[in-house]
PDB file of C-alpha atoms in Angstrom:
ATOM      1  CA  MET A 115      90.273 126.140 211.379  1.00 55.00           C
ATOM      2  CA  VAL A 116      93.832 124.875 211.672  1.00 60.00           C
ATOM      3  CA  GLU A 117      95.885 124.300 208.534  1.00 55.00           C
ATOM      4  CA  SER A 118      96.095 120.693 207.363  1.00 50.00           C
ATOM      5  CA  ARG A 119      99.785 120.751 206.331  1.00 59.00           C
ATOM      6  CA  LYS A 120     102.079 118.489 208.339  1.00 81.00           C
ATOM      7  CA  LEU A 121      99.411 117.647 210.891  1.00 93.00           C
ATOM      8  CA  ASP A 122      99.342 114.274 212.586  1.00 96.00           C
ATOM      9  CA  LEU A 123      96.508 111.997 211.528  1.00 98.00           C
ATOM     10  CA  VAL A 124      93.793 111.309 214.102  1.00 98.00           C
ATOM     11  CA  SER A 125      91.842 108.057 213.841  1.00 98.00           C
ATOM     12  CA  VAL A 126      88.342 108.326 215.278  1.00 98.00           C
ATOM     13  CA  ILE A 127      86.951 104.900 216.152  1.00 98.00           C
ATOM     14  CA  VAL A 128      83.253 104.424 216.899  1.00 98.00           C
ATOM     15  CA  ILE A 129      81.590 101.170 217.943  1.00 96.00           C
ATOM     16  CA  THR A 130      77.925 100.757 217.078  1.00 96.00           C
ATOM     17  CA  TRP A 131      75.273  98.289 218.125  1.00 95.00           C
ATOM     18  CA  ASN A 132      71.690  99.252 217.285  1.00 95.00           C
ATOM     19  CA  SER A 133      72.759 102.883 217.409  1.00 95.00           C
ATOM     20  CA  GLU A 134      70.335 104.428 214.922  1.00 95.00           C
ATOM     21  CA  LYS A 135      69.106 106.903 217.557  1.00 95.00           C
ATOM     22  CA  PHE A 136      72.529 108.520 217.948  1.00 96.00           C
ATOM     23  CA  ILE A 137      74.917 107.660 215.136  1.00 97.00           C
ATOM     24  CA  GLU A 138      74.041 110.429 212.670  1.00 97.00           C
ATOM     25  CA  GLU A 139      74.527 113.240 215.185  1.00 97.00           C
ATOM     26  CA  CYS A 140      77.673 111.601 216.537  1.00 98.00           C
ATOM     27  CA  LEU A 141      79.371 111.257 213.153  1.00 98.00           C
ATOM     28  CA  SER A 142      78.176 114.681 212.019  1.00 98.00           C
ATOM     29  CA  SER A 143      79.976 116.210 215.004  1.00 98.00           C
ATOM     30  CA  VAL A 144      83.138 114.317 214.055  1.00 98.00           C
ATOM     31  CA  PHE A 145      83.088 115.565 210.468  1.00 98.00           C
ATOM     32  CA  LYS A 146      82.520 119.161 211.649  1.00 98.00           C
ATOM     33  CA  GLN A 147      85.787 119.183 213.587  1.00 98.00           C
ATOM     34  CA  SER A 148      88.124 122.144 213.081  1.00 98.00           C
ATOM     35  CA  TYR A 149      91.028 119.677 213.025  1.00 98.00           C
ATOM     36  CA  PRO A 150      91.073 118.434 209.414  1.00 95.00           C
ATOM     37  CA  GLN A 151      93.400 115.438 209.464  1.00 97.00           C
ATOM     38  CA  ILE A 152      91.064 112.663 210.557  1.00 98.00           C
ATOM     39  CA  GLU A 153      89.964 109.254 209.415  1.00 98.00           C
ATOM     40  CA  VAL A 154      86.799 107.684 210.782  1.00 98.00           C
ATOM     41  CA  ILE A 155      86.371 103.970 211.402  1.00 98.00           C
ATOM     42  CA  VAL A 156      83.104 102.448 212.560  1.00 98.00           C
ATOM     43  CA  THR A 157      82.888  98.860 213.729  1.00 97.00           C
ATOM     44  CA  ASP A 158      79.298  97.652 213.856  1.00 97.00           C
ATOM     45  CA  ASN A 159      78.525  94.776 216.203  1.00 96.00           C
ATOM     46  CA  GLY A 160      75.737  93.168 214.214  1.00 95.00           C
ATOM     47  CA  SER A 161      73.109  95.880 214.497  1.00 96.00           C
ATOM     48  CA  GLY A 162      69.566  94.824 213.706  1.00 95.00           C
ATOM     49  CA  ASP A 163      68.317  98.353 213.095  1.00 95.00           C
ATOM     50  CA  SER A 164      69.189 100.950 210.440  1.00 96.00           C
ATOM     51  CA  THR A 165      72.590 101.935 211.867  1.00 97.00           C
ATOM     52  CA  THR A 166      74.695 100.695 208.963  1.00 97.00           C
ATOM     53  CA  GLN A 167      72.255 102.030 206.371  1.00 97.00           C
ATOM     54  CA  ILE A 168      72.532 105.512 207.905  1.00 98.00           C
ATOM     55  CA  ILE A 169      76.317 105.325 207.791  1.00 98.00           C
ATOM     56  CA  ARG A 170      76.424 104.163 204.166  1.00 97.00           C
ATOM     57  CA  SER A 171      73.981 106.774 202.948  1.00 97.00           C
ATOM     58  CA  ARG A 172      75.195 109.795 204.954  1.00 97.00           C
ATOM     59  CA  PHE A 173      78.887 109.166 205.597  1.00 98.00           C
ATOM     60  CA  GLN A 174      80.451 107.506 202.561  1.00 96.00           C
ATOM     61  CA  SER A 175      84.021 108.300 203.666  1.00 97.00           C
ATOM     62  CA  VAL A 176      83.672 106.233 206.829  1.00 98.00           C
ATOM     63  CA  ILE A 177      85.582 102.955 206.933  1.00 98.00           C
ATOM     64  CA  LEU A 178      82.784 100.598 207.957  1.00 98.00           C
ATOM     65  CA  ILE A 179      83.618  97.218 209.467  1.00 98.00           C
ATOM     66  CA  GLU A 180      80.600  94.951 209.944  1.00 97.00           C
ATOM     67  CA  ASN A 181      80.667  92.112 212.453  1.00 96.00           C
ATOM     68  CA  LYS A 182      77.979  89.473 212.134  1.00 94.00           C
ATOM     69  CA  GLN A 183      77.332  89.476 215.882  1.00 94.00           C
ATOM     70  CA  ASN A 184      77.973  91.515 218.992  1.00 94.00           C
ATOM     71  CA  LEU A 185      81.637  90.863 219.783  1.00 94.00           C
ATOM     72  CA  GLY A 186      81.675  93.320 222.657  1.00 92.00           C
ATOM     73  CA  TYR A 187      83.177  96.758 223.017  1.00 94.00           C
ATOM     74  CA  CYS A 188      86.734  95.545 223.568  1.00 96.00           C
ATOM     75  CA  LYS A 189      87.116  93.183 220.630  1.00 96.00           C
ATOM     76  CA  ALA A 190      85.308  95.536 218.254  1.00 97.00           C
ATOM     77  CA  ASN A 191      87.712  98.337 219.161  1.00 97.00           C
ATOM     78  CA  ASN A 192      90.718  96.067 218.747  1.00 97.00           C
ATOM     79  CA  ILE A 193      89.481  95.099 215.286  1.00 97.00           C
ATOM     80  CA  ALA A 194      89.164  98.760 214.301  1.00 97.00           C
ATOM     81  CA  LEU A 195      92.569  99.534 215.789  1.00 97.00           C
ATOM     82  CA  LYS A 196      94.205  97.171 213.295  1.00 96.00           C
ATOM     83  CA  SER A 197      92.916  99.347 210.446  1.00 96.00           C
ATOM     84  CA  ALA A 198      93.713 102.700 212.069  1.00 98.00           C
ATOM     85  CA  LYS A 199      96.670 104.723 210.787  1.00 98.00           C
ATOM     86  CA  GLY A 200      96.541 107.687 213.150  1.00 98.00           C
ATOM     87  CA  THR A 201      99.276 108.994 215.412  1.00 98.00           C
ATOM     88  CA  TYR A 202      96.480 109.687 217.888  1.00 98.00           C
ATOM     89  CA  LEU A 203      93.313 107.641 218.326  1.00 98.00           C
ATOM     90  CA  LEU A 204      89.975 108.808 219.672  1.00 98.00           C
ATOM     91  CA  PHE A 205      87.712 105.961 220.826  1.00 98.00           C
ATOM     92  CA  LEU A 206      84.221 107.385 220.837  1.00 97.00           C
ATOM     93  CA  ASN A 207      80.883 106.027 221.987  1.00 96.00           C
ATOM     94  CA  SER A 208      78.115 106.354 219.420  1.00 96.00           C
ATOM     95  CA  ASP A 209      76.010 108.347 221.907  1.00 96.00           C
ATOM     96  CA  VAL A 210      78.611 111.134 222.170  1.00 98.00           C
ATOM     97  CA  ILE A 211      78.554 114.505 220.405  1.00 98.00           C
ATOM     98  CA  LEU A 212      81.705 116.619 220.131  1.00 98.00           C
ATOM     99  CA  GLU A 213      82.003 120.383 220.064  1.00 98.00           C
ATOM    100  CA  ASN A 214      83.657 121.473 216.817  1.00 98.00           C
ATOM    101  CA  ASP A 215      87.075 122.138 218.368  1.00 98.00           C
ATOM    102  CA  TYR A 216      87.250 119.061 220.608  1.00 98.00           C
ATOM    103  CA  ILE A 217      89.929 117.192 218.661  1.00 98.00           C
ATOM    104  CA  GLU A 218      91.993 120.330 218.027  1.00 98.00           C
ATOM    105  CA  LYS A 219      92.120 121.221 221.732  1.00 98.00           C
ATOM    106  CA  CYS A 220      93.044 117.663 222.708  1.00 98.00           C
ATOM    107  CA  ILE A 221      95.843 117.507 220.139  1.00 98.00           C
ATOM    108  CA  ASP A 222      97.210 120.776 221.529  1.00 97.00           C
ATOM    109  CA  GLY A 223      97.239 119.074 224.923  1.00 97.00           C
ATOM    110  CA  PHE A 224      99.218 116.101 223.649  1.00 98.00           C
ATOM    111  CA  LYS A 225     101.811 118.466 222.204  1.00 96.00           C
ATOM    112  CA  THR A 226     102.601 119.986 225.624  1.00 96.00           C
ATOM    113  CA  ASP A 227     104.232 116.853 227.064  1.00 97.00           C
ATOM    114  CA  SER A 228     105.472 113.712 225.334  1.00 97.00           C
ATOM    115  CA  LYS A 229     104.495 111.598 228.361  1.00 98.00           C
ATOM    116  CA  ILE A 230     100.820 112.485 228.108  1.00 98.00           C
ATOM    117  CA  GLY A 231      99.385 109.253 226.766  1.00 98.00           C
ATOM    118  CA  MET A 232      95.663 109.854 227.279  1.00 98.00           C
ATOM    119  CA  ILE A 233      93.428 112.908 227.262  1.00 98.00           C
ATOM    120  CA  THR A 234      89.831 113.666 228.070  1.00 98.00           C
ATOM    121  CA  GLY A 235      87.828 116.820 227.740  1.00 98.00           C
ATOM    122  CA  LYS A 236      84.899 117.865 229.894  1.00 98.00           C
ATOM    123  CA  ILE A 237      82.132 115.351 229.179  1.00 98.00           C
ATOM    124  CA  LEU A 238      78.635 116.628 229.919  1.00 98.00           C
ATOM    125  CA  ARG A 239      75.244 114.957 229.653  1.00 96.00           C
ATOM    126  CA  PHE A 240      72.873 115.888 226.866  1.00 95.00           C
ATOM    127  CA  ASP A 241      71.253 118.525 229.086  1.00 95.00           C
ATOM    128  CA  ARG A 242      74.523 120.516 228.747  1.00 95.00           C
ATOM    129  CA  ILE A 243      74.673 121.330 232.481  1.00 96.00           C
ATOM    130  CA  THR A 244      75.311 117.967 234.189  1.00 96.00           C
ATOM    131  CA  ILE A 245      78.818 116.536 234.326  1.00 97.00           C
ATOM    132  CA  ASP A 246      79.346 112.991 233.126  1.00 97.00           C
ATOM    133  CA  SER A 247      83.126 112.851 233.572  1.00 98.00           C
ATOM    134  CA  THR A 248      86.113 115.146 233.985  1.00 98.00           C
ATOM    135  CA  GLY A 249      88.566 112.264 234.219  1.00 98.00           C
ATOM    136  CA  GLN A 250      88.805 109.002 236.091  1.00 98.00           C
ATOM    137  CA  PHE A 251      90.394 108.137 239.420  1.00 98.00           C
ATOM    138  CA  LEU A 252      90.632 104.991 241.544  1.00 97.00           C
ATOM    139  CA  THR A 253      89.354 105.126 245.102  1.00 97.00           C
ATOM    140  CA  ARG A 254      91.051 103.164 247.874  1.00 97.00           C
ATOM    141  CA  SER A 255      88.303 100.540 247.516  1.00 97.00           C
ATOM    142  CA  ARG A 256      89.302 100.202 243.823  1.00 97.00           C
ATOM    143  CA  LYS A 257      86.058 101.730 242.643  1.00 96.00           C
ATOM    144  CA  THR A 258      86.291 103.715 239.425  1.00 96.00           C
ATOM    145  CA  LYS A 259      85.373 107.323 240.129  1.00 96.00           C
ATOM    146  CA  GLU A 260      84.243 109.521 237.264  1.00 97.00           C
ATOM    147  CA  ARG A 261      85.169 112.900 238.707  1.00 97.00           C
ATOM    148  CA  GLY A 262      82.194 115.236 238.923  1.00 97.00           C
ATOM    149  CA  TYR A 263      79.725 112.516 237.878  1.00 96.00           C
ATOM    150  CA  GLY A 264      76.145 113.753 238.169  1.00 94.00           C
ATOM    151  CA  SER A 265      77.050 117.182 239.540  1.00 96.00           C
ATOM    152  CA  ARG A 266      76.216 120.541 238.019  1.00 96.00           C
ATOM    153  CA  ASP A 267      78.806 122.163 235.758  1.00 97.00           C
ATOM    154  CA  ASP A 268      79.393 125.196 237.972  1.00 96.00           C
ATOM    155  CA  GLY A 269      83.049 125.880 237.249  1.00 95.00           C
ATOM    156  CA  ARG A 270      84.590 123.573 239.853  1.00 96.00           C
ATOM    157  CA  PHE A 271      86.248 121.503 237.150  1.00 97.00           C
ATOM    158  CA  ASP A 272      87.499 124.258 234.862  1.00 97.00           C
ATOM    159  CA  ILE A 273      91.200 123.794 235.648  1.00 97.00           C
ATOM    160  CA  GLU A 274      93.177 121.477 233.402  1.00 97.00           C
ATOM    161  CA  GLY A 275      95.581 118.973 234.875  1.00 97.00           C
ATOM    162  CA  ARG A 276      96.539 115.378 235.588  1.00 98.00           C
ATOM    163  CA  VAL A 277      93.986 112.584 235.845  1.00 98.00           C
ATOM    164  CA  PHE A 278      94.529 108.892 236.448  1.00 98.00           C
ATOM    165  CA  SER A 279      92.550 107.696 233.421  1.00 98.00           C
ATOM    166  CA  VAL A 280      89.979 108.826 230.866  1.00 98.00           C
ATOM    167  CA  CYS A 281      86.359 107.817 230.374  1.00 97.00           C
ATOM    168  CA  GLY A 282      85.800 105.330 227.561  1.00 96.00           C
ATOM    169  CA  ALA A 283      82.929 107.402 226.173  1.00 96.00           C
ATOM    170  CA  SER A 284      85.575 109.700 224.682  1.00 97.00           C
ATOM    171  CA  ALA A 285      89.031 108.215 225.215  1.00 98.00           C
ATOM    172  CA  PHE A 286      91.880 109.918 223.345  1.00 98.00           C
ATOM    173  CA  TYR A 287      95.153 107.936 223.272  1.00 98.00           C
ATOM    174  CA  ARG A 288      98.617 108.501 221.877  1.00 98.00           C
ATOM    175  CA  ARG A 289      99.619 105.629 219.586  1.00 98.00           C
ATOM    176  CA  ARG A 290     102.994 105.301 221.278  1.00 98.00           C
ATOM    177  CA  MET A 291     101.227 104.578 224.563  1.00 98.00           C
ATOM    178  CA  ILE A 292      98.961 102.055 222.862  1.00 98.00           C
ATOM    179  CA  GLU A 293     101.960 100.228 221.434  1.00 97.00           C
ATOM    180  CA  ASP A 294     103.691 100.335 224.811  1.00 96.00           C
ATOM    181  CA  ILE A 295     100.860  98.852 226.884  1.00 96.00           C
ATOM    182  CA  SER A 296      99.159  96.456 224.463  1.00 96.00           C
ATOM    183  CA  TYR A 297      99.573  92.739 224.966  1.00 93.00           C
ATOM    184  CA  ALA A 298     101.812  90.658 222.712  1.00 83.00           C
ATOM    185  CA  ASP A 299      99.049  90.041 220.167  1.00 84.00           C
ATOM    186  CA  GLY A 300      98.330  93.763 219.826  1.00 87.00           C
ATOM    187  CA  GLU A 301      95.346  93.624 222.164  1.00 93.00           C
ATOM    188  CA  LEU A 302      94.857  97.094 223.681  1.00 97.00           C
ATOM    189  CA  PHE A 303      91.453  96.463 225.217  1.00 97.00           C
ATOM    190  CA  ASP A 304      91.395  93.220 227.180  1.00 96.00           C
ATOM    191  CA  GLU A 305      88.878  91.079 225.308  1.00 95.00           C
ATOM    192  CA  ASP A 306      88.150  89.038 228.442  1.00 95.00           C
ATOM    193  CA  PHE A 307      86.380  92.171 229.696  1.00 95.00           C
ATOM    194  CA  PHE A 308      83.895  92.162 226.764  1.00 91.00           C
ATOM    195  CA  SER A 309      82.558  95.548 227.972  1.00 88.00           C
ATOM    196  CA  PHE A 310      82.653  97.812 231.054  1.00 89.00           C
ATOM    197  CA  HIS A 311      85.665  99.137 232.992  1.00 93.00           C
ATOM    198  CA  GLU A 312      88.022  98.539 230.075  1.00 96.00           C
ATOM    199  CA  ASP A 313      88.866 102.253 230.198  1.00 97.00           C
ATOM    200  CA  ILE A 314      90.216 102.170 233.767  1.00 97.00           C
ATOM    201  CA  ASP A 315      92.180  99.028 232.896  1.00 97.00           C
ATOM    202  CA  VAL A 316      93.870 100.786 229.972  1.00 98.00           C
ATOM    203  CA  GLY A 317      94.522 103.863 232.101  1.00 98.00           C
ATOM    204  CA  TRP A 318      95.963 101.793 234.945  1.00 98.00           C
ATOM    205  CA  ARG A 319      98.324 100.001 232.569  1.00 97.00           C
ATOM    206  CA  GLY A 320      99.317 103.353 231.117  1.00 97.00           C
ATOM    207  CA  ASN A 321     100.244 104.688 234.544  1.00 97.00           C
ATOM    208  CA  LEU A 322     102.280 101.584 235.313  1.00 96.00           C
ATOM    209  CA  HIS A 323     104.286 102.202 232.136  1.00 96.00           C
ATOM    210  CA  GLY A 324     104.939 105.847 233.005  1.00 97.00           C
ATOM    211  CA  TRP A 325     102.243 107.499 230.878  1.00 98.00           C
ATOM    212  CA  ASN A 326     100.111 110.361 232.199  1.00 98.00           C
ATOM    213  CA  GLY A 327      96.440 111.145 231.802  1.00 98.00           C
ATOM    214  CA  TYR A 328      95.395 114.763 231.237  1.00 98.00           C
ATOM    215  CA  TYR A 329      92.143 116.725 231.443  1.00 98.00           C
ATOM    216  CA  ILE A 330      91.328 119.718 229.228  1.00 98.00           C
ATOM    217  CA  PRO A 331      88.130 121.490 230.360  1.00 98.00           C
ATOM    218  CA  ASP A 332      87.851 123.631 227.221  1.00 98.00           C
ATOM    219  CA  ALA A 333      87.368 120.498 225.092  1.00 98.00           C
ATOM    220  CA  ILE A 334      83.652 119.780 225.445  1.00 98.00           C
ATOM    221  CA  ALA A 335      81.718 116.622 224.575  1.00 98.00           C
ATOM    222  CA  TYR A 336      78.189 115.467 225.393  1.00 98.00           C
ATOM    223  CA  HIS A 337      77.338 111.915 226.438  1.00 97.00           C
ATOM    224  CA  TYR A 338      73.825 110.527 226.644  1.00 93.00           C
ATOM    225  CA  ARG A 339      74.170 108.158 229.666  1.00 76.00           C
ATOM    226  CA  GLY A 340      70.604 108.817 230.770  1.00 52.00           C
ATOM    227  CA  GLY A 341      70.625 112.341 229.398  1.00 40.00           C
ATOM    228  CA  THR A 342      69.854 114.287 232.589  1.00 37.00           C
ATOM    229  CA  ALA A 343      71.013 114.653 236.157  1.00 40.00           C
ATOM    230  CA  GLY A 344      70.396 111.562 238.221  1.00 42.00           C
ATOM    231  CA  SER A 345      73.051 111.030 240.843  1.00 44.00           C
ATOM    232  CA  LEU A 346      70.722 110.655 243.828  1.00 43.00           C
ATOM    233  CA  PHE A 347      71.524 107.462 245.725  1.00 41.00           C
ATOM    234  CA  TRP A 348      68.166 105.743 245.297  1.00 37.00           C
ATOM    235  CA  ARG A 349      67.939 106.587 241.608  1.00 45.00           C
ATOM    236  CA  ARG A 350      71.443 105.188 241.091  1.00 47.00           C
ATOM    237  CA  TYR A 351      70.528 102.106 243.138  1.00 44.00           C
ATOM    238  CA  PHE A 352      67.460 101.306 241.059  1.00 41.00           C
ATOM    239  CA  GLN A 353      69.373 101.928 237.824  1.00 51.00           C
ATOM    240  CA  ILE A 354      71.951  99.348 238.915  1.00 54.00           C
ATOM    241  CA  ALA A 355      69.322  96.895 240.154  1.00 57.00           C
ATOM    242  CA  ALA A 356      67.489  97.048 236.827  1.00 63.00           C
ATOM    243  CA  ARG A 357      70.544  95.987 234.844  1.00 72.00           C
ATOM    244  CA  PRO A 358      70.507  92.498 233.301  1.00 79.00           C
ATOM    245  CA  SER A 359      72.516  89.862 235.133  1.00 84.00           C
ATOM    246  CA  GLU A 360      74.944  89.598 232.209  1.00 88.00           C
ATOM    247  CA  ILE A 361      75.908  93.257 232.615  1.00 89.00           C
ATOM    248  CA  LYS A 362      76.290  92.901 236.382  1.00 92.00           C
ATOM    249  CA  TYR A 363      78.514  89.897 235.759  1.00 94.00           C
ATOM    250  CA  HIS A 364      80.830  91.828 233.431  1.00 94.00           C
ATOM    251  CA  ILE A 365      81.043  94.784 235.821  1.00 94.00           C
ATOM    252  CA  VAL A 366      81.998  92.638 238.821  1.00 95.00           C
ATOM    253  CA  LYS A 367      84.269  90.330 236.804  1.00 96.00           C
ATOM    254  CA  ASN A 368      86.139  93.224 235.291  1.00 96.00           C
ATOM    255  CA  ARG A 369      86.751  94.818 238.684  1.00 96.00           C
ATOM    256  CA  TYR A 370      88.743  91.779 239.743  1.00 96.00           C
ATOM    257  CA  LEU A 371      90.447  91.268 236.392  1.00 97.00           C
ATOM    258  CA  SER A 372      91.805  94.822 236.529  1.00 97.00           C
ATOM    259  CA  ILE A 373      92.946  94.416 240.151  1.00 97.00           C
ATOM    260  CA  LEU A 374      94.670  91.113 239.433  1.00 97.00           C
ATOM    261  CA  LYS A 375      96.497  92.531 236.411  1.00 96.00           C
ATOM    262  CA  ASN A 376      97.493  95.929 237.703  1.00 97.00           C
ATOM    263  CA  ASP A 377      97.510  96.264 241.484  1.00 97.00           C
ATOM    264  CA  SER A 378     100.701  95.889 243.510  1.00 95.00           C
ATOM    265  CA  LEU A 379     100.721  93.638 246.552  1.00 96.00           C
ATOM    266  CA  GLY A 380     101.842  96.438 248.853  1.00 97.00           C
ATOM    267  CA  SER A 381      99.140  98.835 247.653  1.00 97.00           C
ATOM    268  CA  TYR A 382      96.478  96.135 247.828  1.00 97.00           C
ATOM    269  CA  LEU A 383      97.374  95.179 251.404  1.00 98.00           C
ATOM    270  CA  ARG A 384      97.510  98.822 252.479  1.00 98.00           C
ATOM    271  CA  ASP A 385      93.979  99.418 251.215  1.00 98.00           C
ATOM    272  CA  LEU A 386      92.627  95.979 252.092  1.00 98.00           C
ATOM    273  CA  PRO A 387      90.002  97.226 254.619  1.00 97.00           C
ATOM    274  CA  PHE A 388      88.495  99.522 251.977  1.00 97.00           C
ATOM    275  CA  ILE A 389      88.616  96.832 249.275  1.00 97.00           C
ATOM    276  CA  LEU A 390      87.053  94.128 251.462  1.00 97.00           C
ATOM    277  CA  SER A 391      84.321  96.501 252.630  1.00 97.00           C
ATOM    278  CA  ARG A 392      83.287  97.130 249.039  1.00 96.00           C
ATOM    279  CA  ASP A 393      83.565  93.426 248.198  1.00 96.00           C
ATOM    280  CA  LEU A 394      81.270  92.580 251.115  1.00 96.00           C
ATOM    281  CA  ILE A 395      78.645  95.041 249.906  1.00 94.00           C
ATOM    282  CA  VAL A 396      78.854  93.792 246.310  1.00 92.00           C
ATOM    283  CA  PHE A 397      78.677  90.097 247.126  1.00 93.00           C
ATOM    284  CA  THR A 398      75.891  90.541 249.671  1.00 95.00           C
ATOM    285  CA  TYR A 399      73.883  92.439 247.077  1.00 91.00           C
ATOM    286  CA  LEU A 400      74.498  89.765 244.437  1.00 92.00           C
ATOM    287  CA  LEU A 401      73.704  86.914 246.838  1.00 92.00           C
ATOM    288  CA  PHE A 402      70.207  88.236 247.470  1.00 90.00           C
ATOM    289  CA  SER A 403      69.409  89.932 244.147  1.00 89.00           C
ATOM    290  CA  SER A 404      71.385  88.134 241.432  1.00 91.00           C
ATOM    291  CA  PRO A 405      72.859  84.821 242.636  1.00 92.00           C
ATOM    292  CA  GLY A 406      73.280  83.761 239.017  1.00 92.00           C
ATOM    293  CA  VAL A 407      76.071  86.328 238.703  1.00 94.00           C
ATOM    294  CA  LEU A 408      78.023  84.540 241.424  1.00 94.00           C
ATOM    295  CA  ALA A 409      77.519  81.263 239.581  1.00 95.00           C
ATOM    296  CA  LEU A 410      78.864  82.841 236.370  1.00 94.00           C
ATOM    297  CA  LEU A 411      81.916  84.167 238.205  1.00 95.00           C
ATOM    298  CA  PHE A 412      82.686  80.680 239.474  1.00 94.00           C
ATOM    299  CA  LYS A 413      81.994  79.042 236.125  1.00 95.00           C
ATOM    300  CA  ASN A 414      84.386  81.404 234.337  1.00 95.00           C
ATOM    301  CA  ARG A 415      87.075  81.426 237.033  1.00 95.00           C
ATOM    302  CA  LYS A 416      89.706  80.530 234.428  1.00 96.00           C
ATOM    303  CA  LEU A 417      89.588  84.174 233.338  1.00 96.00           C
ATOM    304  CA  PHE A 418      91.178  85.150 236.631  1.00 96.00           C
ATOM    305  CA  ARG A 419      94.069  82.779 235.955  1.00 95.00           C
ATOM    306  CA  LYS A 420      94.440  84.364 232.513  1.00 94.00           C
ATOM    307  CA  ALA A 421      94.563  87.788 234.162  1.00 95.00           C
ATOM    308  CA  MET A 422      97.552  86.688 236.228  1.00 94.00           C
ATOM    309  CA  GLU A 423      99.264  85.435 233.081  1.00 93.00           C
ATOM    310  CA  LYS A 424      98.665  88.792 231.392  1.00 92.00           C
ATOM    311  CA  ARG A 425     100.016  90.527 234.474  1.00 92.00           C
ATOM    312  CA  SER A 426     103.170  88.452 234.255  1.00 87.00           C
ATOM    313  CA  SER A 427     103.667  89.250 230.582  1.00 83.00           C
ATOM    314  CA  MET A 428     103.261  92.993 231.191  1.00 81.00           C
ATOM    315  CA  VAL A 429     105.684  92.959 234.130  1.00 74.00           C
ATOM    316  CA  LYS A 430     108.297  91.200 232.001  1.00 62.00           C
ATOM    317  CA  GLY A 431     107.735  93.774 229.258  1.00 61.00           C
ATOM    318  CA  ARG A 432     108.305  96.670 231.661  1.00 64.00           C
ATOM    319  CA  LEU A 433     111.460  95.094 233.058  1.00 56.00           C
ATOM    320  CA  ALA A 434     112.814  94.510 229.563  1.00 55.00           C
ATOM    321  CA  ALA A 435     112.108  98.080 228.439  1.00 55.00           C
TER     322      ALA A 435
END
């Protein structure tokens, strides 16, 4: 175990919503960390199960913030962020378990380069052999790619190095990057997203401000996300098709919000054939399977205007820096 003297504080932030199945093992893994200088903040989004009771009875040192309703992943994290004191902040899903040295290895990574603003370890599924994420990248169609997703952990991703962004299941950020890329009201996670793809949006903004993402394969975490291998096309298709329309709406909406806020005109035009091809597939699928999602996108079109306003404010901030 590392010595606690003169170590930077790490704030671990966990969002819960009916998380009784996972929260005890998740928090236990946090409190077993070899890195001793941590504070733990849990924001509960109005759970109707025993989540908060488990936290109160088993983890009295946790700072517990209780929302009366589900405010979404983004707003709940922003609320917790206001209470966090750490130099580094680990945003953790409640269905994630950390190996005991996860935080220590990530902090060592931050120390190697002051421009590393975000770090991820190797995130595996609960079966311990299937990769969930080894860092995020954007394809030319602007699809978020979790590198290694669904493949076997066979050593292909055992070399540390640069990544575009980090998976929100275990997203480790430097506070200085957070302060640099947050909106004027201190909003790190765009609350118009509610949930889904907020991690790639944060990572994209980080890159635009000159911050780097980094992957450390020796830092190991486990994420439930279905628990076992399941990357076959038809299985993935039926998993997507079974999602509620509200979730499909957020996923599609957030794709365009992130593009509007972060993409450059030159890059967008260069990759336009790839982007339009994906758009055609998505909108054809929605037209025949979930037309209500298209209606929601039109009804809430003002969010796309807001995205352009946020883009403008961030551009002005970069120019002024």
